[in-house]
Coordinates of C-alpha atoms and ligand atoms in Angstrom, one line a residue:
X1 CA 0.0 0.0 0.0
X2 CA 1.2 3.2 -1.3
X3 CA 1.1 6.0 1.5
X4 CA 0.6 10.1 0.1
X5 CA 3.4 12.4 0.7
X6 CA 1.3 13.9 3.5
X7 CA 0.9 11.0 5.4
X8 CA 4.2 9.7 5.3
X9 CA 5.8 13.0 6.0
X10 CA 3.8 12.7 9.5
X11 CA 5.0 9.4 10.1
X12 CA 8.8 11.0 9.3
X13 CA 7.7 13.7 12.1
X14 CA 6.9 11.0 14.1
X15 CA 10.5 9.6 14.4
X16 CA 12.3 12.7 15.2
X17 CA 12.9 13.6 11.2
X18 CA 12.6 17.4 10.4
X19 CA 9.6 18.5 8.0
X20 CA 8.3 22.0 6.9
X21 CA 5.9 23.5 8.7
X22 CA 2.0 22.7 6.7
X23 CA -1.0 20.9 6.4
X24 CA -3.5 19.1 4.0
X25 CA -6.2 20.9 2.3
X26 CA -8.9 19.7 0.2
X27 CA -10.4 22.8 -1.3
X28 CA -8.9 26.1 -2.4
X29 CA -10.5 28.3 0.3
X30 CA -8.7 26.0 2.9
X31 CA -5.4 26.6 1.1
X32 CA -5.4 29.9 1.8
X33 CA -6.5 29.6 5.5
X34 CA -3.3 27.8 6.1
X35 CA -1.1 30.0 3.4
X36 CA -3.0 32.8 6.0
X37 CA -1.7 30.7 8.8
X38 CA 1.7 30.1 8.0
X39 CA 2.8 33.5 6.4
X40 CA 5.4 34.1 3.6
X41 CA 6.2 31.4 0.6
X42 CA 4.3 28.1 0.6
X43 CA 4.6 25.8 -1.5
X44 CA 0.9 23.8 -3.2
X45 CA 1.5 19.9 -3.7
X46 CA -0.6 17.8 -5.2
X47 CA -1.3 14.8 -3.6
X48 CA -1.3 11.9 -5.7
X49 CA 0.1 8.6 -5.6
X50 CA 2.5 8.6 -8.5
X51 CA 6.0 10.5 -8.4
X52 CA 7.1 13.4 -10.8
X53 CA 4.4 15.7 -9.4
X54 CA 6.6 18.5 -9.7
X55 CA 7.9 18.0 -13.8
X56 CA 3.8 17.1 -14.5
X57 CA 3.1 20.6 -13.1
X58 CA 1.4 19.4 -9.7
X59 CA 3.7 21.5 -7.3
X60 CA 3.6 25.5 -7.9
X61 CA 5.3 27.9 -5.0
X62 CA 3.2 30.8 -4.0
X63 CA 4.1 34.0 -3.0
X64 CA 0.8 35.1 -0.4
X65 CA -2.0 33.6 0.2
X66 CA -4.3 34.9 -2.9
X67 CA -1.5 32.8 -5.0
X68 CA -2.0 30.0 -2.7
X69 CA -5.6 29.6 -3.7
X70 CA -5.3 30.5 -7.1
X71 CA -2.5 27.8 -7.5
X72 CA -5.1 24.9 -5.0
X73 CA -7.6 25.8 -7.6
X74 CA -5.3 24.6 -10.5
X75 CA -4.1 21.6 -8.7
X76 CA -7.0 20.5 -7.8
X77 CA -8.7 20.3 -11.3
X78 CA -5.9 18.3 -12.3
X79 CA -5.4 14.8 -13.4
X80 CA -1.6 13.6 -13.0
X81 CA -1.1 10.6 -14.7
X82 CA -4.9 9.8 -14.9
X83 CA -5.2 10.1 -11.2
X84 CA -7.4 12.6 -10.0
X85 CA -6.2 15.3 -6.8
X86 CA -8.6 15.6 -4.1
X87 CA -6.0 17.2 -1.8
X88 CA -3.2 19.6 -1.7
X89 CA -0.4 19.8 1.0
X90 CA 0.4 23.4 1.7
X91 CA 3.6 23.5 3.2
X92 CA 6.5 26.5 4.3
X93 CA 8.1 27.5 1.1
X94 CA 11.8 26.3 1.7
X95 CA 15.0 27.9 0.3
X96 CA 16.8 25.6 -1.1
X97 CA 20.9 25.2 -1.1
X98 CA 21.5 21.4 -1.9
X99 CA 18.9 18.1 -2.7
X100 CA 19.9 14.6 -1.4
X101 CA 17.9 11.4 -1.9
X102 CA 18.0 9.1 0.7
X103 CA 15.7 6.2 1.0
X104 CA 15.8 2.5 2.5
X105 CA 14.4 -0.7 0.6
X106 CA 14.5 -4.2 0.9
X107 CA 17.3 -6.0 -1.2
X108 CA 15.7 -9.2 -2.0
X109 CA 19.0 -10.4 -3.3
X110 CA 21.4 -9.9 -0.2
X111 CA 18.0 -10.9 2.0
X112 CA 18.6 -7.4 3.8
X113 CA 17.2 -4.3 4.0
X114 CA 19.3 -1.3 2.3
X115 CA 19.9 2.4 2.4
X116 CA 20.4 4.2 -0.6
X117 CA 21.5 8.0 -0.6
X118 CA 22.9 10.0 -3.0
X119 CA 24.1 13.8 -3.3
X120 CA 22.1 13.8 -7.0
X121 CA 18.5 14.0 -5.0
X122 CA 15.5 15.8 -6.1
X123 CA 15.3 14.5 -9.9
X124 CA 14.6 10.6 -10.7
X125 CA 16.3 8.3 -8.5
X126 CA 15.7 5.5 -10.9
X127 CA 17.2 8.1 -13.8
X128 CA 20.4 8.3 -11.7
X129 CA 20.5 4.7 -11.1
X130 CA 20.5 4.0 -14.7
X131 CA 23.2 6.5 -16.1
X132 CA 24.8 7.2 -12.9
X133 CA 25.3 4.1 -10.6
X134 CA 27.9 5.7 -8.9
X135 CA 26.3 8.1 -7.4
X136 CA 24.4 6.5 -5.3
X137 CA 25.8 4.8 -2.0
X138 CA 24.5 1.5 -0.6
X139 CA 24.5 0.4 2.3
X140 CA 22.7 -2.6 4.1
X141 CA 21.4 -3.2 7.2
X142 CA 21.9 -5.7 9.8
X143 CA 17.8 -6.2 11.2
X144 CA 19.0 -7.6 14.1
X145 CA 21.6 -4.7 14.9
X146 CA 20.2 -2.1 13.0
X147 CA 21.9 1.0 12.4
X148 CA 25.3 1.9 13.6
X149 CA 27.2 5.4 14.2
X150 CA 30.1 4.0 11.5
X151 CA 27.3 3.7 9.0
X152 CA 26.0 6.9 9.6
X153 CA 29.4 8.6 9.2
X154 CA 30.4 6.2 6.2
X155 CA 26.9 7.2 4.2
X156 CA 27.4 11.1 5.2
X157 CA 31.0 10.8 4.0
X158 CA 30.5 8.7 0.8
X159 CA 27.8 11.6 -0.2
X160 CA 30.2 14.5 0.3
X161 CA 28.0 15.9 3.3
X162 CA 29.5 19.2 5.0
X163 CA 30.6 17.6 8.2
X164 CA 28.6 20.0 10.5
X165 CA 25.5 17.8 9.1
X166 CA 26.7 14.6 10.5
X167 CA 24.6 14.3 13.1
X168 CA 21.4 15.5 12.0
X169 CA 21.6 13.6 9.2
X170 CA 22.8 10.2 11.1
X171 CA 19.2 11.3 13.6
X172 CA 17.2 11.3 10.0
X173 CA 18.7 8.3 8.9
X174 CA 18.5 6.0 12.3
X175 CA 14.5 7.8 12.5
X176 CA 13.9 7.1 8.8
X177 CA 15.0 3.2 9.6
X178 CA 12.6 3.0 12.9
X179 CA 9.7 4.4 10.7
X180 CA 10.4 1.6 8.0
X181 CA 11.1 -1.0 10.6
X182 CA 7.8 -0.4 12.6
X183 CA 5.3 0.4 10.0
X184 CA 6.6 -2.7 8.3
X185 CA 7.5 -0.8 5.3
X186 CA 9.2 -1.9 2.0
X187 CA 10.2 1.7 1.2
X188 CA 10.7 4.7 3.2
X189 CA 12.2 7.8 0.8
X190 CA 13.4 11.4 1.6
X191 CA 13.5 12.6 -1.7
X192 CA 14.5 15.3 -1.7
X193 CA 16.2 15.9 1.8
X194 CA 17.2 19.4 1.5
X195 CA 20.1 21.7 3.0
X196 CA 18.5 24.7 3.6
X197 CA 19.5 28.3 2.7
X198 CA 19.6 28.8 6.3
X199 CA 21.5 25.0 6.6
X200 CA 19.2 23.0 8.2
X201 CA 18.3 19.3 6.7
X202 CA 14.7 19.0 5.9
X203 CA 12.6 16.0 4.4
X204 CA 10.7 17.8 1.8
X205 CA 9.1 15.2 -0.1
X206 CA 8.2 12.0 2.0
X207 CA 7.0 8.2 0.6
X208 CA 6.2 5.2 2.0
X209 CA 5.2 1.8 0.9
X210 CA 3.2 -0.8 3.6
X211 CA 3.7 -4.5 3.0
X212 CA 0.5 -5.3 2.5
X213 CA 0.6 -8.5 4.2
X214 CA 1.7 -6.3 7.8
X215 CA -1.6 -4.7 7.6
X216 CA -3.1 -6.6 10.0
X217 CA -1.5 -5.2 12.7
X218 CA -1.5 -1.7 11.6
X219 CA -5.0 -0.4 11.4
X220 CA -4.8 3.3 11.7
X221 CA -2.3 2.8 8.7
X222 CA -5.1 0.4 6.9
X223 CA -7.7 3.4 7.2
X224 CA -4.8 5.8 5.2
X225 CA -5.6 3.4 2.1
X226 CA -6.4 5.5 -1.2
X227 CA -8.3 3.4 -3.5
X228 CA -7.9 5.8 -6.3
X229 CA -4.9 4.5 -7.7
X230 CA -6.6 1.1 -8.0
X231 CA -8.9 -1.2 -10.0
X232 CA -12.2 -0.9 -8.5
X233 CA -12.9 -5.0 -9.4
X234 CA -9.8 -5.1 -6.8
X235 CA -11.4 -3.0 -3.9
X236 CA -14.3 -5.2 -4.1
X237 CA -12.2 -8.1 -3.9
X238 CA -10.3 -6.9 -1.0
X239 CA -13.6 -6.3 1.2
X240 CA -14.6 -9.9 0.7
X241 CA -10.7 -11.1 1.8
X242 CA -10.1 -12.5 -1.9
X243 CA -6.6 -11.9 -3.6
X244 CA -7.4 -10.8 -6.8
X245 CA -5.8 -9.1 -9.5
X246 CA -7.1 -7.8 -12.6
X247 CA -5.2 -8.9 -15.8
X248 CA -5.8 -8.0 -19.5
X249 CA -7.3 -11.8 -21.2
X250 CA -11.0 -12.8 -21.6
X251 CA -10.8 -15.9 -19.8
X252 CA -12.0 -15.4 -16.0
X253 CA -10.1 -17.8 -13.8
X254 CA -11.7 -18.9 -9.9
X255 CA -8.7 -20.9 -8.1
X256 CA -8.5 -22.0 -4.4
X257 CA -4.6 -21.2 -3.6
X258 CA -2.0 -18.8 -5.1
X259 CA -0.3 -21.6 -6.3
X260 CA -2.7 -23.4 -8.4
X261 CA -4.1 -19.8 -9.3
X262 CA -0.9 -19.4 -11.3
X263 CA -0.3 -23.0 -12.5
X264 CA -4.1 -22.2 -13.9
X265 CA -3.0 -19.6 -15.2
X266 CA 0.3 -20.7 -17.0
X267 CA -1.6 -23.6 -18.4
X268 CA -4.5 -21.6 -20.0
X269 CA -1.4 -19.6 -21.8
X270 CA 0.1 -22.6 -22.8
X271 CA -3.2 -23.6 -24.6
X272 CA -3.2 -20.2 -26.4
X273 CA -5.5 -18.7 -23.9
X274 CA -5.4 -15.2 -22.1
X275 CA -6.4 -15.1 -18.0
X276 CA -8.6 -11.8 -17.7
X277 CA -7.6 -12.0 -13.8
X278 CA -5.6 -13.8 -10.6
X279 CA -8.2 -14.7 -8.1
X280 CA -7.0 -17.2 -5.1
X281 CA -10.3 -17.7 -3.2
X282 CA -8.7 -18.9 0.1
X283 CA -8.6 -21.7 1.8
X284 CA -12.1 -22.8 3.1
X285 CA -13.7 -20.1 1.9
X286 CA -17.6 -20.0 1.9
X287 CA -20.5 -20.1 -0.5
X288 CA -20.8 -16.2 0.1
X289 CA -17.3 -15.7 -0.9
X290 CA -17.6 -17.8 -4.1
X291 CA -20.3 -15.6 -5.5
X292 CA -18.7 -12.6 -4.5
X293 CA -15.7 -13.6 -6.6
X294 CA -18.4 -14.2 -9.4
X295 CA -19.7 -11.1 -9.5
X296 CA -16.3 -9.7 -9.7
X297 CA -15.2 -11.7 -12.6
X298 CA -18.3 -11.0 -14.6
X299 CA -17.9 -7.4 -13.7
X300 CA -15.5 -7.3 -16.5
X301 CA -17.2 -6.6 -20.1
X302 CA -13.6 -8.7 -21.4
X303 CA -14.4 -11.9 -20.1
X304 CA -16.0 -14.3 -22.6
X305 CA -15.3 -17.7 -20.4
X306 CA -14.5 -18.7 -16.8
X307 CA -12.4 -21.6 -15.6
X308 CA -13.0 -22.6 -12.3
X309 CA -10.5 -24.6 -10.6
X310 CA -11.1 -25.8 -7.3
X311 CA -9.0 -28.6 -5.2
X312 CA -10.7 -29.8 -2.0
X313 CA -8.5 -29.7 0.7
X314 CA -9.9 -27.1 3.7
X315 CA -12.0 -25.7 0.9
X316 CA -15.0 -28.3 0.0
X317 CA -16.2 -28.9 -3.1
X318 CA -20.0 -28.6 -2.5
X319 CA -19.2 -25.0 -0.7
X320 CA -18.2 -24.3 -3.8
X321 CA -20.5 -25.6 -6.1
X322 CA -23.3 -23.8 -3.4
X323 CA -21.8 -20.6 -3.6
X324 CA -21.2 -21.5 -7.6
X325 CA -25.3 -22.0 -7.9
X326 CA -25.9 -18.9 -5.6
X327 CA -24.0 -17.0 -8.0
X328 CA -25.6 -17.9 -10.9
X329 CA -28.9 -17.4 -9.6
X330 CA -27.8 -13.4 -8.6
X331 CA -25.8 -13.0 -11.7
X332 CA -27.3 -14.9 -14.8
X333 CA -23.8 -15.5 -16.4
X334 CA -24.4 -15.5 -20.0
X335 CA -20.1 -16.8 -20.6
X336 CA -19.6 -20.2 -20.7
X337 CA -18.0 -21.4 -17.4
X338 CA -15.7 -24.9 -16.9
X339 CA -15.7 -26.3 -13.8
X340 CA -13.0 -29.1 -12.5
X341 CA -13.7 -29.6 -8.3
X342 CA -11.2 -32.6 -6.9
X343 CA -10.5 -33.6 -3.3
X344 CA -12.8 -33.3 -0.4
X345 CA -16.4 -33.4 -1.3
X346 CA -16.3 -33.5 -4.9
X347 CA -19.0 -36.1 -5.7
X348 CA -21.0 -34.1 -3.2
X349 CA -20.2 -30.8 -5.4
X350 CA -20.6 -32.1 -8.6
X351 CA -23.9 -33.3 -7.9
X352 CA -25.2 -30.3 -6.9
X353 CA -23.7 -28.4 -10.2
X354 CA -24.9 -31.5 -12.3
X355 CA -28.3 -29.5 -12.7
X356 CA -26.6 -26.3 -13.7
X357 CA -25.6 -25.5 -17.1
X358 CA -21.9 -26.0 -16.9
X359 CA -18.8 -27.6 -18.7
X360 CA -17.2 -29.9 -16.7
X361 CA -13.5 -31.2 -16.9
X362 CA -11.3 -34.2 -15.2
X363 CA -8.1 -32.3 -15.6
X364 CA -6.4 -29.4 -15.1
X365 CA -5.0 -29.8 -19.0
X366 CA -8.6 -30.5 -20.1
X367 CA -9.8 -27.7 -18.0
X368 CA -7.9 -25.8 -19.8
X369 CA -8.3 -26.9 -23.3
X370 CA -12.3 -26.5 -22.9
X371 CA -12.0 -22.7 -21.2
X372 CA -9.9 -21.8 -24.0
X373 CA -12.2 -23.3 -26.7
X374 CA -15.3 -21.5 -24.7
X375 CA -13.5 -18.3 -24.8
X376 CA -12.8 -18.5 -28.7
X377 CA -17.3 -19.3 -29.2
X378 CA -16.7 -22.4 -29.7
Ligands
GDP1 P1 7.9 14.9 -6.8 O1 8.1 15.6 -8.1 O2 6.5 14.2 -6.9 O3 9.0 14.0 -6.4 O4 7.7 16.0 -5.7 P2 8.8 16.8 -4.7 O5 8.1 17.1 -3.4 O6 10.0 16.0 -4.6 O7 9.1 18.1 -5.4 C1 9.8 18.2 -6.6 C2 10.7 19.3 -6.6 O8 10.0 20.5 -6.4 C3 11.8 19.2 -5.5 O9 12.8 18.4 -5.9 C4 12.2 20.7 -5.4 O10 13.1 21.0 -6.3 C5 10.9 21.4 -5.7 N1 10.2 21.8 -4.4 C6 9.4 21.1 -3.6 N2 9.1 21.8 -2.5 C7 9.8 23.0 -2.6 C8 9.9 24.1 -1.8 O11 9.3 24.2 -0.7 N3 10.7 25.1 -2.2 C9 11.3 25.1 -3.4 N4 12.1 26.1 -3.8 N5 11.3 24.0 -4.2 C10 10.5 23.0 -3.8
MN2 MN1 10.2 13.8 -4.8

């Protein structure tokens, strides 16, 4: 889960890192209150979840309050990269003498977290990482230790920091690793982290990203979520607990278990087919779930057949086939569907679908073969 600039700026706050002075606004008339409030510069962000804001024209500086609303008032009619802004930060206007980029990830190759900084901040971090490599310090992190004064120092050094920033910037960076490590993040970014005209270090752009698997045990983050930024087949899902992901094919695919939900899907492309989704219906899940995950695969105009692949283990095949004949009774599919249930009660499941107007296959591979056939009319 993606987190706004806003929000992960707070979270920044939260851990001892310096940010300008500001708030969020969500109409022009409340810009200006807080321009009003603050005094001087400030500077209008949009706040989207996609980065380049500033080249795509979302971030204007305004000299007094009137500029401050006129500016909220462009913002927000905007669209950056087809996302809509429904909120503006309005922060202090900051004078700026240097931009660093400093950031920490996970390194799935060395199994470690990692800090990245670099004295090139501000533009495109990935831009640097392609034509400038060297430019950018790595560092990883022990989770057990975390971080030490040495790689503070080393980090600073290797970025040619002025020394009397040392140990600010060895606070941000030790705060920036608490906020990754106790939100459960897989990215926290200061980018830019500015010297200051006046030389202070500020974080004046912030972003996090949330495993979403940590969510659980993070609820005041969970409410943060912005659905904007996402398929609204896959905010559905989410409320009924299914994984699902939309994909581009025709062929609607209803799998018990991520595994089998991409073997399904690997096979359906081997027969020349194209899966219109990735939906792993959990273990044991109910009849209610089942025809929730119906409705969201024949919520898509694309899909002209369904393959529904179920293996009984926790799941039972005549939960299925209930919540399968539920379904159809709601939603009147008019695509043709293939079913193949195996494992625990599926005599009792294909007895109850045996009434219903539905393919059925032994196989996975024959499965397969009939979805894809379905899908081209035939
Ligand atoms: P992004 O484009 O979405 O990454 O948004 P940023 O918040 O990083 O802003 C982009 C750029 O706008 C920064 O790198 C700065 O150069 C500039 N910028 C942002 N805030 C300020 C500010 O308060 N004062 C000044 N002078 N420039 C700013
Ligand atoms: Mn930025």
């Amino acid at each position: 889960m993606k987190l706004h600039e806003y929000q992960s700026k707070q979270i920044f706050s939260r851990y001892g890192i310096p940010i300008p002075k500001g708030r969020v606004a969500a109409s022009a008339n409340e810009a200006r209150q807080i321009a009003e409030e603050l005094g001087g510069r400030v500077v209008i962000k949009s706040q989207v979840l996609v980065g380049g804001r500033g080249k795509a024209g979302g971030i204007k500086v305004a000299k007094d309050p009137q500029e401050a609303e006129q500016f909220a008032t462009q913002i927000l009619s905007m669209e950056i990269k087809g996302l809509p802004v429904r909120k503006v930060l309005v922060d202090e206007a900051a004078a700026i003498e240097q931009e660093i980029y400093l950031g920490i990830t996970n390194d799935r190759a060395a199994k470690k977290p990692v800090i990245m900084a670099s004295a090139a901040g501000g533009v495109d971090i990935e831009e640097v990482a392609a034509k400038t490599p060297e430019k950018i310090i790595k560092v990883h992190i022990n989770p057990l230790v975390g971080i030490k004064d040495y790689q503070t120092r080393d980090i600073a050094s290797g970025i040619d920091l002025p020394r009397e920033h040392w140990r600010a910037f060895g606070e941000i960076l030790k705060g920036l690793w608490q906020a990754y490590l106790e939100n459960d993040a897989t990215l926290a970014e200061i980018n830019p982290l500015i010297i200051s005209k006046d030389n202070r270090l500020i974080a004046l752009d912030g972003k996090m990203l949330i495993d979403d698997n940590a969510l659980f045990r993070h609820s005041q983050l969970s409410e943060m979520r912005d659905t904007d930024e996402d398929a609204p087949s896959e905010v559905e899902a989410r409320k009924y607990g299914l994984t699902f992901i939309k994909l581009d094919g025709n062929i609607g695919c209803m799998v018990n278990g991520a595994g089998l939900a991409m073997a399904s899907m690997d096979i359906l492309k081997f027969f020349g087919g194209e899966p219109a989704n990735f939906l792993d219906i959990g273990g044991g899940a109910s009849a209610e779930k089942v025809a929730a995950a119906m409705r969201i695969i024949l919520g898509d105009p694309n899909v002209s057949a369904i393959l529904i692949n179920i293996f009984g283990g926790i799941t039972r095949g005549d939960e299925v086939a209930k919540g399968l004949i539920a379904a159809m009774e709601e939603v009147k599919p008019k695509v043709p569907m293939v079913v193949r249930i195996v494992g625990t009660n599926a005599e009792e499941g294909r007895a109850i679908l045996s009434s219903a107007n539905l393919i059925t296959a032994e196989t996975l591979a024959d499965a397969a073969q009939k979805a894809v056939a379905a899908s081209k009319g035939a």
